[in-house]
Each structure stands twice: as C-alpha cells, then as structure tokens.
C-alpha cells in the first residue's frame, strides 16, 4: 500500500511516482540552482525543486532554458512558478514541461513585498478564488502533477491554509506543501506543526510538511507529530546537503548516519564549485558560490579565517588552494591548538577549585 494513503486521480494516473522519497529539497531563490540540485541528487534525494521562477518572466525570456536551468540528466525535477494570472501561469507551465519539468509547483507562499505587491506568492493566501483559478488553469494545461506550496495563512493566528488547501485539492492539485508560518511571520516565530497536522487531516492527497527541520531527528519528529507524508527542507540544507540523505536514512530505514567529516565537507564544496563552473562559467560561479562556500565551513572550529578567504574567491584555482588537503591539515592544527587551550583552561579551573 502507498505510504500516501488516498491519492487523487492525477497522481494515480501518472506513471511517475513524484513523491518517491519522504524528504524533499525546498525551492530556494539564489540557492537551488542546477549545481546545488546536482550535489543534493548525488548525495541522495528524491524530488528536487528549482527556485521560484516568475511566469511572465519565463514567457518573455529570450532564452527560457537559461532561466530554468534544467539539465536532461536531472531525474525528478519540479519547477516552481510564481504569478497570479491563470492564463499566464498555464502558458508558463506548458513551457516548463516542454523543457523537462516533471512536476509544476505553484508558489502561494512567497512573502517578499515585491512579489506580494503584484498579487503573486503569499498574496494568493488572501485571494482563494484566484488561487483556485490558477490551479485549475494549470492543471487543465499540463499532463504532469501540479502541486502547491502554501503558508499557514496570511496573518498570524488561524490556519486559513486548511480552507484554501481543500479548495485547491478539489480543483485537482496533486499534493500540498505547507510552511507552518503565516506570511506576516518571520523566522523568529517557530513553525506551527499543528497547522500541518490540520491540513493532513482534512485533505485526501499527500501533504508535505515544511518549517524548522535542521537535523535528521527533526524530520522524523515532524512526520510523527503531524502525520504528513513527506518533509521539505530549506535552510537546514545550506552548506549541509547531506541533511537530505541523512534524514532519508533515518526516516526510511531507521539509521542515524553521522555528519560528514571535514574532508568530505571540503570535497563536496569543491565538487559543488566545479559543477557551478560547468553550468555558469568560472567568473559567475565564483561570485554566486561565495555564500555556499562560507556555509560549508560555518561552525567548523577555526573556520573563520578560511571563511573570510572563501567569500573573496574569483576562480577555481583559489578554491582548490583553500579547500585542498593543506587547509584540512591547517584546520586540524587550529583545532588541536584549541583543544590544548581548553585542556589548559580546564586544568587551571580544576586546580583553582581544589585550592579554594
Ligand atoms: C534563501 C531562501 C530562498 C527561498 N526561496 C523560496 C522560493 O523560491 N520559493 C518558495 O516557495 N520558498 C522559498 N523559500 C522558503 C523555503 O522554501 C521554506 O518554505 C522556508 O525556508 C521554511 O523552511 P525551513 O525552515 O526548512 O527553512 C526560501 C527560503 C530561503 C531561506
């Protein structure tokens, strides 16, 4: 039996099991480009999403393939579209499917003022009739599953996502992703997992929970507490693409894999950089990869100096020099120095205690 229980007509009819894994990578602007998706896919993951793409922008682009950044070797790839005009969204979805999208996701959660001012993204949480019209138009236009990513609601408080989610499912949406914060709430507010549970209990399609999964155990807890069918991870994957496969190992096989070693971190960071060079050229890759490189070494003891060098790289040679085996040795020496320092402090503290 499917872990997803009742699935709707579209999911049953499609030969593609688009929710093949119980942990998914979230769409993230400026992050989930081709190179990052390739890294996550290589480490092990199911469905991956592109960053949000504006539907009008896609249709007007001189070369839409550059904007979508899909590669034929990518397996299960979902394209997330943002927009509020049903016909435009439908036309953009048709184009995205032609270019390789296996799933179309409708963005109904982006709270950015620029996006909301156009009636797009999270503005649709306040405009359910328009949200349903968009879903219906896109579903009628494409033959792949159409999913929607929503917020808990517009304002803090009541979870209006339950009503909107049900209406979208009636219109034929194949699954719902729910980020457990209202559009007006920022990350300082904890994601409301009860809202995810409420949605799961009210619709007959797979529900994907999202918000505050930073460790494999968080993914398991979310599934257990909410009954959701799958978990979607965003910030936890920054500089930490292993989180997806580690969460899958725990959720699907009950195995808790250790975090990556420093060597593995450096190797994957370097590989990520090389993949970015392949897809966008060295100069652009260097600029766009700086934040990723910094994330990879965040929280490594002694990594601050390395981080400040990584955010200035201009080419592959520099990245290789910084992340080569010499740097690993250097960091280990720094760590050794720190350990010796703490050992001395501890010994001092202990002798102080004995003296008193
Ligand atoms: C850098 C960044 C970019 C994001 N871009 C998108 C986006 O393009 N589309 C979208 O639906 N959500 C986007 N989000 C929201 C995430 O997909 C996710 O819903 C949110 O961060 C909560 O999940 P988390 O607690 O795992 O981070 C973005 C979040 C971050 C941090």
mmCIF file of N, CA, C and O in Angstrom, residues 54-56 58-59 81 87-97 104:
data_model
loop_
_atom_site.group_PDB
_atom_site.id
_atom_site.type_symbol
_atom_site.label_atom_id
_atom_site.label_comp_id
_atom_site.label_asym_id
_atom_site.label_seq_id
_atom_site.Cartn_x
_atom_site.Cartn_y
_atom_site.Cartn_z
ATOM 1 N N UNK A 54 9.404 33.443 -12.110
ATOM 2 C CA UNK A 54 8.241 34.263 -12.425
ATOM 3 C C UNK A 54 7.676 33.834 -13.792
ATOM 4 O O UNK A 54 8.418 33.751 -14.781
ATOM 5 N N UNK A 55 6.362 33.567 -13.828
ATOM 6 C CA UNK A 55 5.745 33.015 -15.041
ATOM 7 C C UNK A 55 5.871 33.980 -16.221
ATOM 8 O O UNK A 55 6.234 33.584 -17.334
ATOM 9 N N UNK A 56 5.579 35.258 -15.978
ATOM 10 C CA UNK A 56 5.690 36.253 -17.053
ATOM 11 C C UNK A 56 7.120 36.354 -17.556
ATOM 12 O O UNK A 56 7.376 36.431 -18.751
ATOM 13 N N UNK A 58 9.396 34.107 -17.470
ATOM 14 C CA UNK A 58 9.777 32.912 -18.235
ATOM 15 C C UNK A 58 9.277 33.018 -19.670
ATOM 16 O O UNK A 58 10.006 32.730 -20.625
ATOM 17 N N UNK A 59 8.028 33.460 -19.810
ATOM 18 C CA UNK A 59 7.449 33.552 -21.162
ATOM 19 C C UNK A 59 8.143 34.629 -22.001
ATOM 20 O O UNK A 59 8.240 34.514 -23.220
ATOM 21 N N UNK A 81 6.573 27.845 -10.114
ATOM 22 C CA UNK A 81 6.181 29.060 -10.838
ATOM 23 C C UNK A 81 5.494 30.036 -9.891
ATOM 24 O O UNK A 81 4.721 29.632 -9.009
ATOM 25 N N UNK A 87 -4.030 32.412 -17.064
ATOM 26 C CA UNK A 87 -3.591 32.025 -18.418
ATOM 27 C C UNK A 87 -2.072 32.091 -18.548
ATOM 28 O O UNK A 87 -1.454 31.262 -19.224
ATOM 29 N N UNK A 88 -1.479 33.099 -17.894
ATOM 30 C CA UNK A 88 -0.020 33.252 -17.976
ATOM 31 C C UNK A 88 0.650 32.081 -17.246
ATOM 32 O O UNK A 88 1.621 31.478 -17.739
ATOM 33 N N UNK A 89 0.114 31.738 -16.095
ATOM 34 C CA UNK A 89 0.672 30.614 -15.336
ATOM 35 C C UNK A 89 0.548 29.320 -16.150
ATOM 36 O O UNK A 89 1.466 28.503 -16.175
ATOM 37 N N UNK A 90 -0.589 29.146 -16.807
ATOM 38 C CA UNK A 90 -0.797 27.919 -17.590
ATOM 39 C C UNK A 90 0.202 27.865 -18.756
ATOM 40 O O UNK A 90 0.816 26.826 -19.013
ATOM 41 N N UNK A 91 0.382 28.996 -19.443
ATOM 42 C CA UNK A 91 1.312 29.007 -20.587
ATOM 43 C C UNK A 91 2.742 28.756 -20.107
ATOM 44 O O UNK A 91 3.510 28.010 -20.745
ATOM 45 N N UNK A 92 3.104 29.341 -18.979
ATOM 46 C CA UNK A 92 4.461 29.133 -18.446
ATOM 47 C C UNK A 92 4.645 27.673 -18.030
ATOM 48 O O UNK A 92 5.722 27.086 -18.230
ATOM 49 N N UNK A 93 3.591 27.075 -17.485
ATOM 50 C CA UNK A 93 3.690 25.668 -17.065
ATOM 51 C C UNK A 93 3.899 24.765 -18.282
ATOM 52 O O UNK A 93 4.712 23.841 -18.252
ATOM 53 N N UNK A 94 3.181 25.054 -19.361
ATOM 54 C CA UNK A 94 3.333 24.246 -20.583
ATOM 55 C C UNK A 94 4.780 24.332 -21.069
ATOM 56 O O UNK A 94 5.418 23.321 -21.395
ATOM 57 N N UNK A 95 5.331 25.543 -21.058
ATOM 58 C CA UNK A 95 6.715 25.730 -21.500
ATOM 59 C C UNK A 95 7.680 24.965 -20.578
ATOM 60 O O UNK A 95 8.602 24.278 -21.033
ATOM 61 N N UNK A 96 7.448 25.073 -19.264
ATOM 62 C CA UNK A 96 8.343 24.396 -18.315
ATOM 63 C C UNK A 96 8.310 22.878 -18.518
ATOM 64 O O UNK A 96 9.352 22.213 -18.459
ATOM 65 N N UNK A 97 7.128 22.337 -18.792
ATOM 66 C CA UNK A 97 7.023 20.884 -19.000
ATOM 67 C C UNK A 97 7.756 20.494 -20.287
ATOM 68 O O UNK A 97 8.478 19.501 -20.330
ATOM 69 N N UNK A 104 4.868 20.534 -11.648
ATOM 70 C CA UNK A 104 4.771 22.006 -11.589
ATOM 71 C C UNK A 104 4.270 22.370 -10.197
ATOM 72 O O UNK A 104 3.239 21.871 -9.744
#
